[in-house]
Amino acid sequence: MLQTVQELLSGKLNLKDEYNETFVDGLVIHLSAKVSSFDAISFKNRIINSNWETKELKERVRCISESIHEHLKLPYQEQVDILMDIAPRFKGLQLFIFPDFVEVFGLDNVSKSFEAMECFTELFTSEMAIRPFIEKYPKETMHQLKKWSLSSNHHHRRLASEGTRPRLPWARPLRNFIDDPSPNLPILETLKNDDSLYVRKSVANHLNDISKDHPQLVLQMANKWYGETDYTNWIVKHGLRTLLKKGNKK
């Protein structure tokens, strides 16, 4: 069963321990196999040191991303090609570092970063990585997200909705979409009858995000969608949960 990053991060396990010395050793093996000049000792010492145990999950992820960038002494596009090649060797939360790398280092190469996020979202998710691109390149990124909303791959379609959520948990809020969510509405319209529950959950959560700032807009959408199909009925029910909890009579 597919799990969202929010479900993983809200779990009871100490998830930061997914990033441990064994994981770093695995990275060393795969990176060294790709680049003969890779300094494995320096890379490992940069990560596993006296400060490592004090770092929380996101700090560990970012530390590893930065270390990869420092030690793969290659242009960004070549670094990303290597990461796309080795990413399938990892699983679950361990894959967090790959879209994080793009989020931090990819803003100056949009087309390559879109290619990488498309790859990584199939393995984990790029919902956080896409957000700085939305802020810096809104026109180009929204064009790409609309293309993903039409993809035959449900991971791409979900990214179109999840990546644009105004108040995505564990991620930076998208202030422009909090103020005006209208650029996202065509994407939600495209996905409202998606045959993947994974995608429909994202649409419902996106609708719930919007309801926190624009309740009347969401009620209008709900009135339009409800009764259309079983899928849209389910989305409306779950997308209105915050308004229901607040006792909104409409």
Short mmCIF file of C-alpha atoms in Angstrom, two decimals, residues 80-190:
data_model
loop_
_atom_site.label_atom_id
_atom_site.label_comp_id
_atom_site.label_asym_id
_atom_site.label_seq_id
_atom_site.Cartn_x
_atom_site.Cartn_y
_atom_site.Cartn_z
CA VAL A 80 21.61 14.17 -11.01
CA ASP A 81 22.12 11.51 -13.67
CA ILE A 82 24.13 9.52 -11.13
CA LEU A 83 21.47 9.95 -8.45
CA MET A 84 18.68 8.89 -10.82
CA ASP A 85 20.69 5.78 -11.62
CA ILE A 86 21.37 4.74 -8.01
CA ALA A 87 18.08 5.81 -6.39
CA PRO A 88 16.26 2.51 -7.20
CA ARG A 89 18.81 0.72 -4.99
CA PHE A 90 17.21 2.35 -1.94
CA LYS A 91 13.73 2.17 -0.50
CA GLY A 92 11.19 3.97 1.69
CA LEU A 93 12.29 7.02 3.61
CA GLN A 94 15.88 6.50 2.48
CA LEU A 95 14.79 7.97 -0.86
CA PHE A 96 14.09 11.34 0.76
CA ILE A 97 17.60 12.56 0.01
CA PHE A 98 17.18 12.38 -3.77
CA PRO A 99 14.38 14.96 -4.27
CA ASP A 100 15.94 16.99 -1.46
CA PHE A 101 19.13 17.23 -3.51
CA VAL A 102 17.12 18.65 -6.42
CA GLU A 103 15.29 21.07 -4.14
CA VAL A 104 18.56 22.51 -2.83
CA PHE A 105 20.84 22.43 -5.86
CA GLY A 106 18.59 22.28 -8.92
CA LEU A 107 17.03 25.73 -9.15
CA ASP A 108 19.42 26.88 -11.85
CA ASN A 109 18.65 23.96 -14.16
CA VAL A 110 14.88 23.72 -14.44
CA SER A 111 14.53 21.18 -17.24
CA LYS A 112 16.98 18.71 -15.68
CA SER A 113 15.37 19.17 -12.29
CA PHE A 114 11.91 18.44 -13.70
CA GLU A 115 13.32 15.27 -15.24
CA ALA A 116 14.82 14.26 -11.90
CA MET A 117 11.67 15.03 -9.89
CA GLU A 118 9.62 12.98 -12.33
CA CYS A 119 11.97 10.07 -11.69
CA PHE A 120 12.14 10.46 -7.91
CA THR A 121 8.40 10.93 -7.42
CA GLU A 122 7.87 7.46 -8.92
CA LEU A 123 10.07 6.03 -6.14
CA PHE A 124 9.14 8.27 -3.21
CA THR A 125 7.72 11.77 -3.79
CA SER A 126 8.89 15.14 -5.09
CA GLU A 127 6.08 17.09 -3.45
CA MET A 128 8.48 19.15 -1.33
CA ALA A 129 11.17 19.55 -3.98
CA ILE A 130 8.79 21.16 -6.49
CA ARG A 131 7.78 24.01 -4.21
CA PRO A 132 10.77 26.36 -4.61
CA PHE A 133 10.40 25.94 -8.37
CA ILE A 134 6.76 27.06 -8.13
CA GLU A 135 7.93 30.16 -6.29
CA LYS A 136 10.87 31.01 -8.57
CA TYR A 137 9.47 29.88 -11.94
CA PRO A 138 5.67 29.92 -11.54
CA LYS A 139 4.80 29.93 -15.24
CA GLU A 140 7.19 27.15 -16.30
CA THR A 141 6.47 25.02 -13.24
CA MET A 142 2.69 25.26 -13.47
CA HIS A 143 2.94 24.31 -17.13
CA GLN A 144 4.91 21.21 -16.14
CA LEU A 145 2.51 20.37 -13.31
CA LYS A 146 -0.45 20.52 -15.69
CA LYS A 147 1.40 18.12 -18.00
CA TRP A 148 1.95 15.78 -15.07
CA SER A 149 -1.76 15.97 -14.21
CA LEU A 150 -2.41 14.32 -17.59
CA SER A 151 0.29 11.66 -17.24
CA SER A 152 -0.50 7.95 -17.48
CA ASN A 153 1.56 7.51 -14.29
CA HIS A 154 -0.43 8.06 -11.09
CA HIS A 155 2.69 9.21 -9.22
CA HIS A 156 3.07 12.10 -11.67
CA ARG A 157 -0.63 12.95 -11.42
CA ARG A 158 -0.50 12.97 -7.65
CA LEU A 159 2.54 15.26 -7.71
CA ALA A 160 0.51 17.78 -9.70
CA SER A 161 -1.98 18.04 -6.83
CA GLU A 162 0.21 17.34 -3.80
CA GLY A 163 3.08 19.57 -4.86
CA THR A 164 0.77 22.58 -5.26
CA ARG A 165 -1.10 22.19 -1.97
CA PRO A 166 -1.06 25.62 -0.26
CA ARG A 167 -0.51 24.20 3.23
CA LEU A 168 1.26 20.89 2.66
CA PRO A 169 2.30 19.42 6.06
CA TRP A 170 6.04 19.25 6.75
CA ALA A 171 6.71 21.63 3.84
CA ARG A 172 7.04 25.36 3.27
CA PRO A 173 3.63 27.00 2.70
CA LEU A 174 2.97 28.43 -0.73
CA ARG A 175 1.89 31.96 0.22
CA ASN A 176 0.74 32.91 -3.28
CA PHE A 177 -1.61 29.93 -3.38
CA ILE A 178 -2.81 30.63 0.16
CA ASP A 179 -3.81 34.09 -1.03
CA ASP A 180 -5.13 32.94 -4.41
CA PRO A 181 -5.59 29.21 -5.09
CA SER A 182 -7.16 29.76 -8.51
CA PRO A 183 -4.06 28.61 -10.52
CA ASN A 184 -4.50 25.16 -8.93
CA LEU A 185 -8.18 24.70 -9.72
CA PRO A 186 -7.69 23.43 -13.31
CA ILE A 187 -5.40 20.71 -11.94
CA LEU A 188 -8.00 19.66 -9.36
CA GLU A 189 -10.70 19.63 -12.02
CA THR A 190 -8.53 17.35 -14.15
#
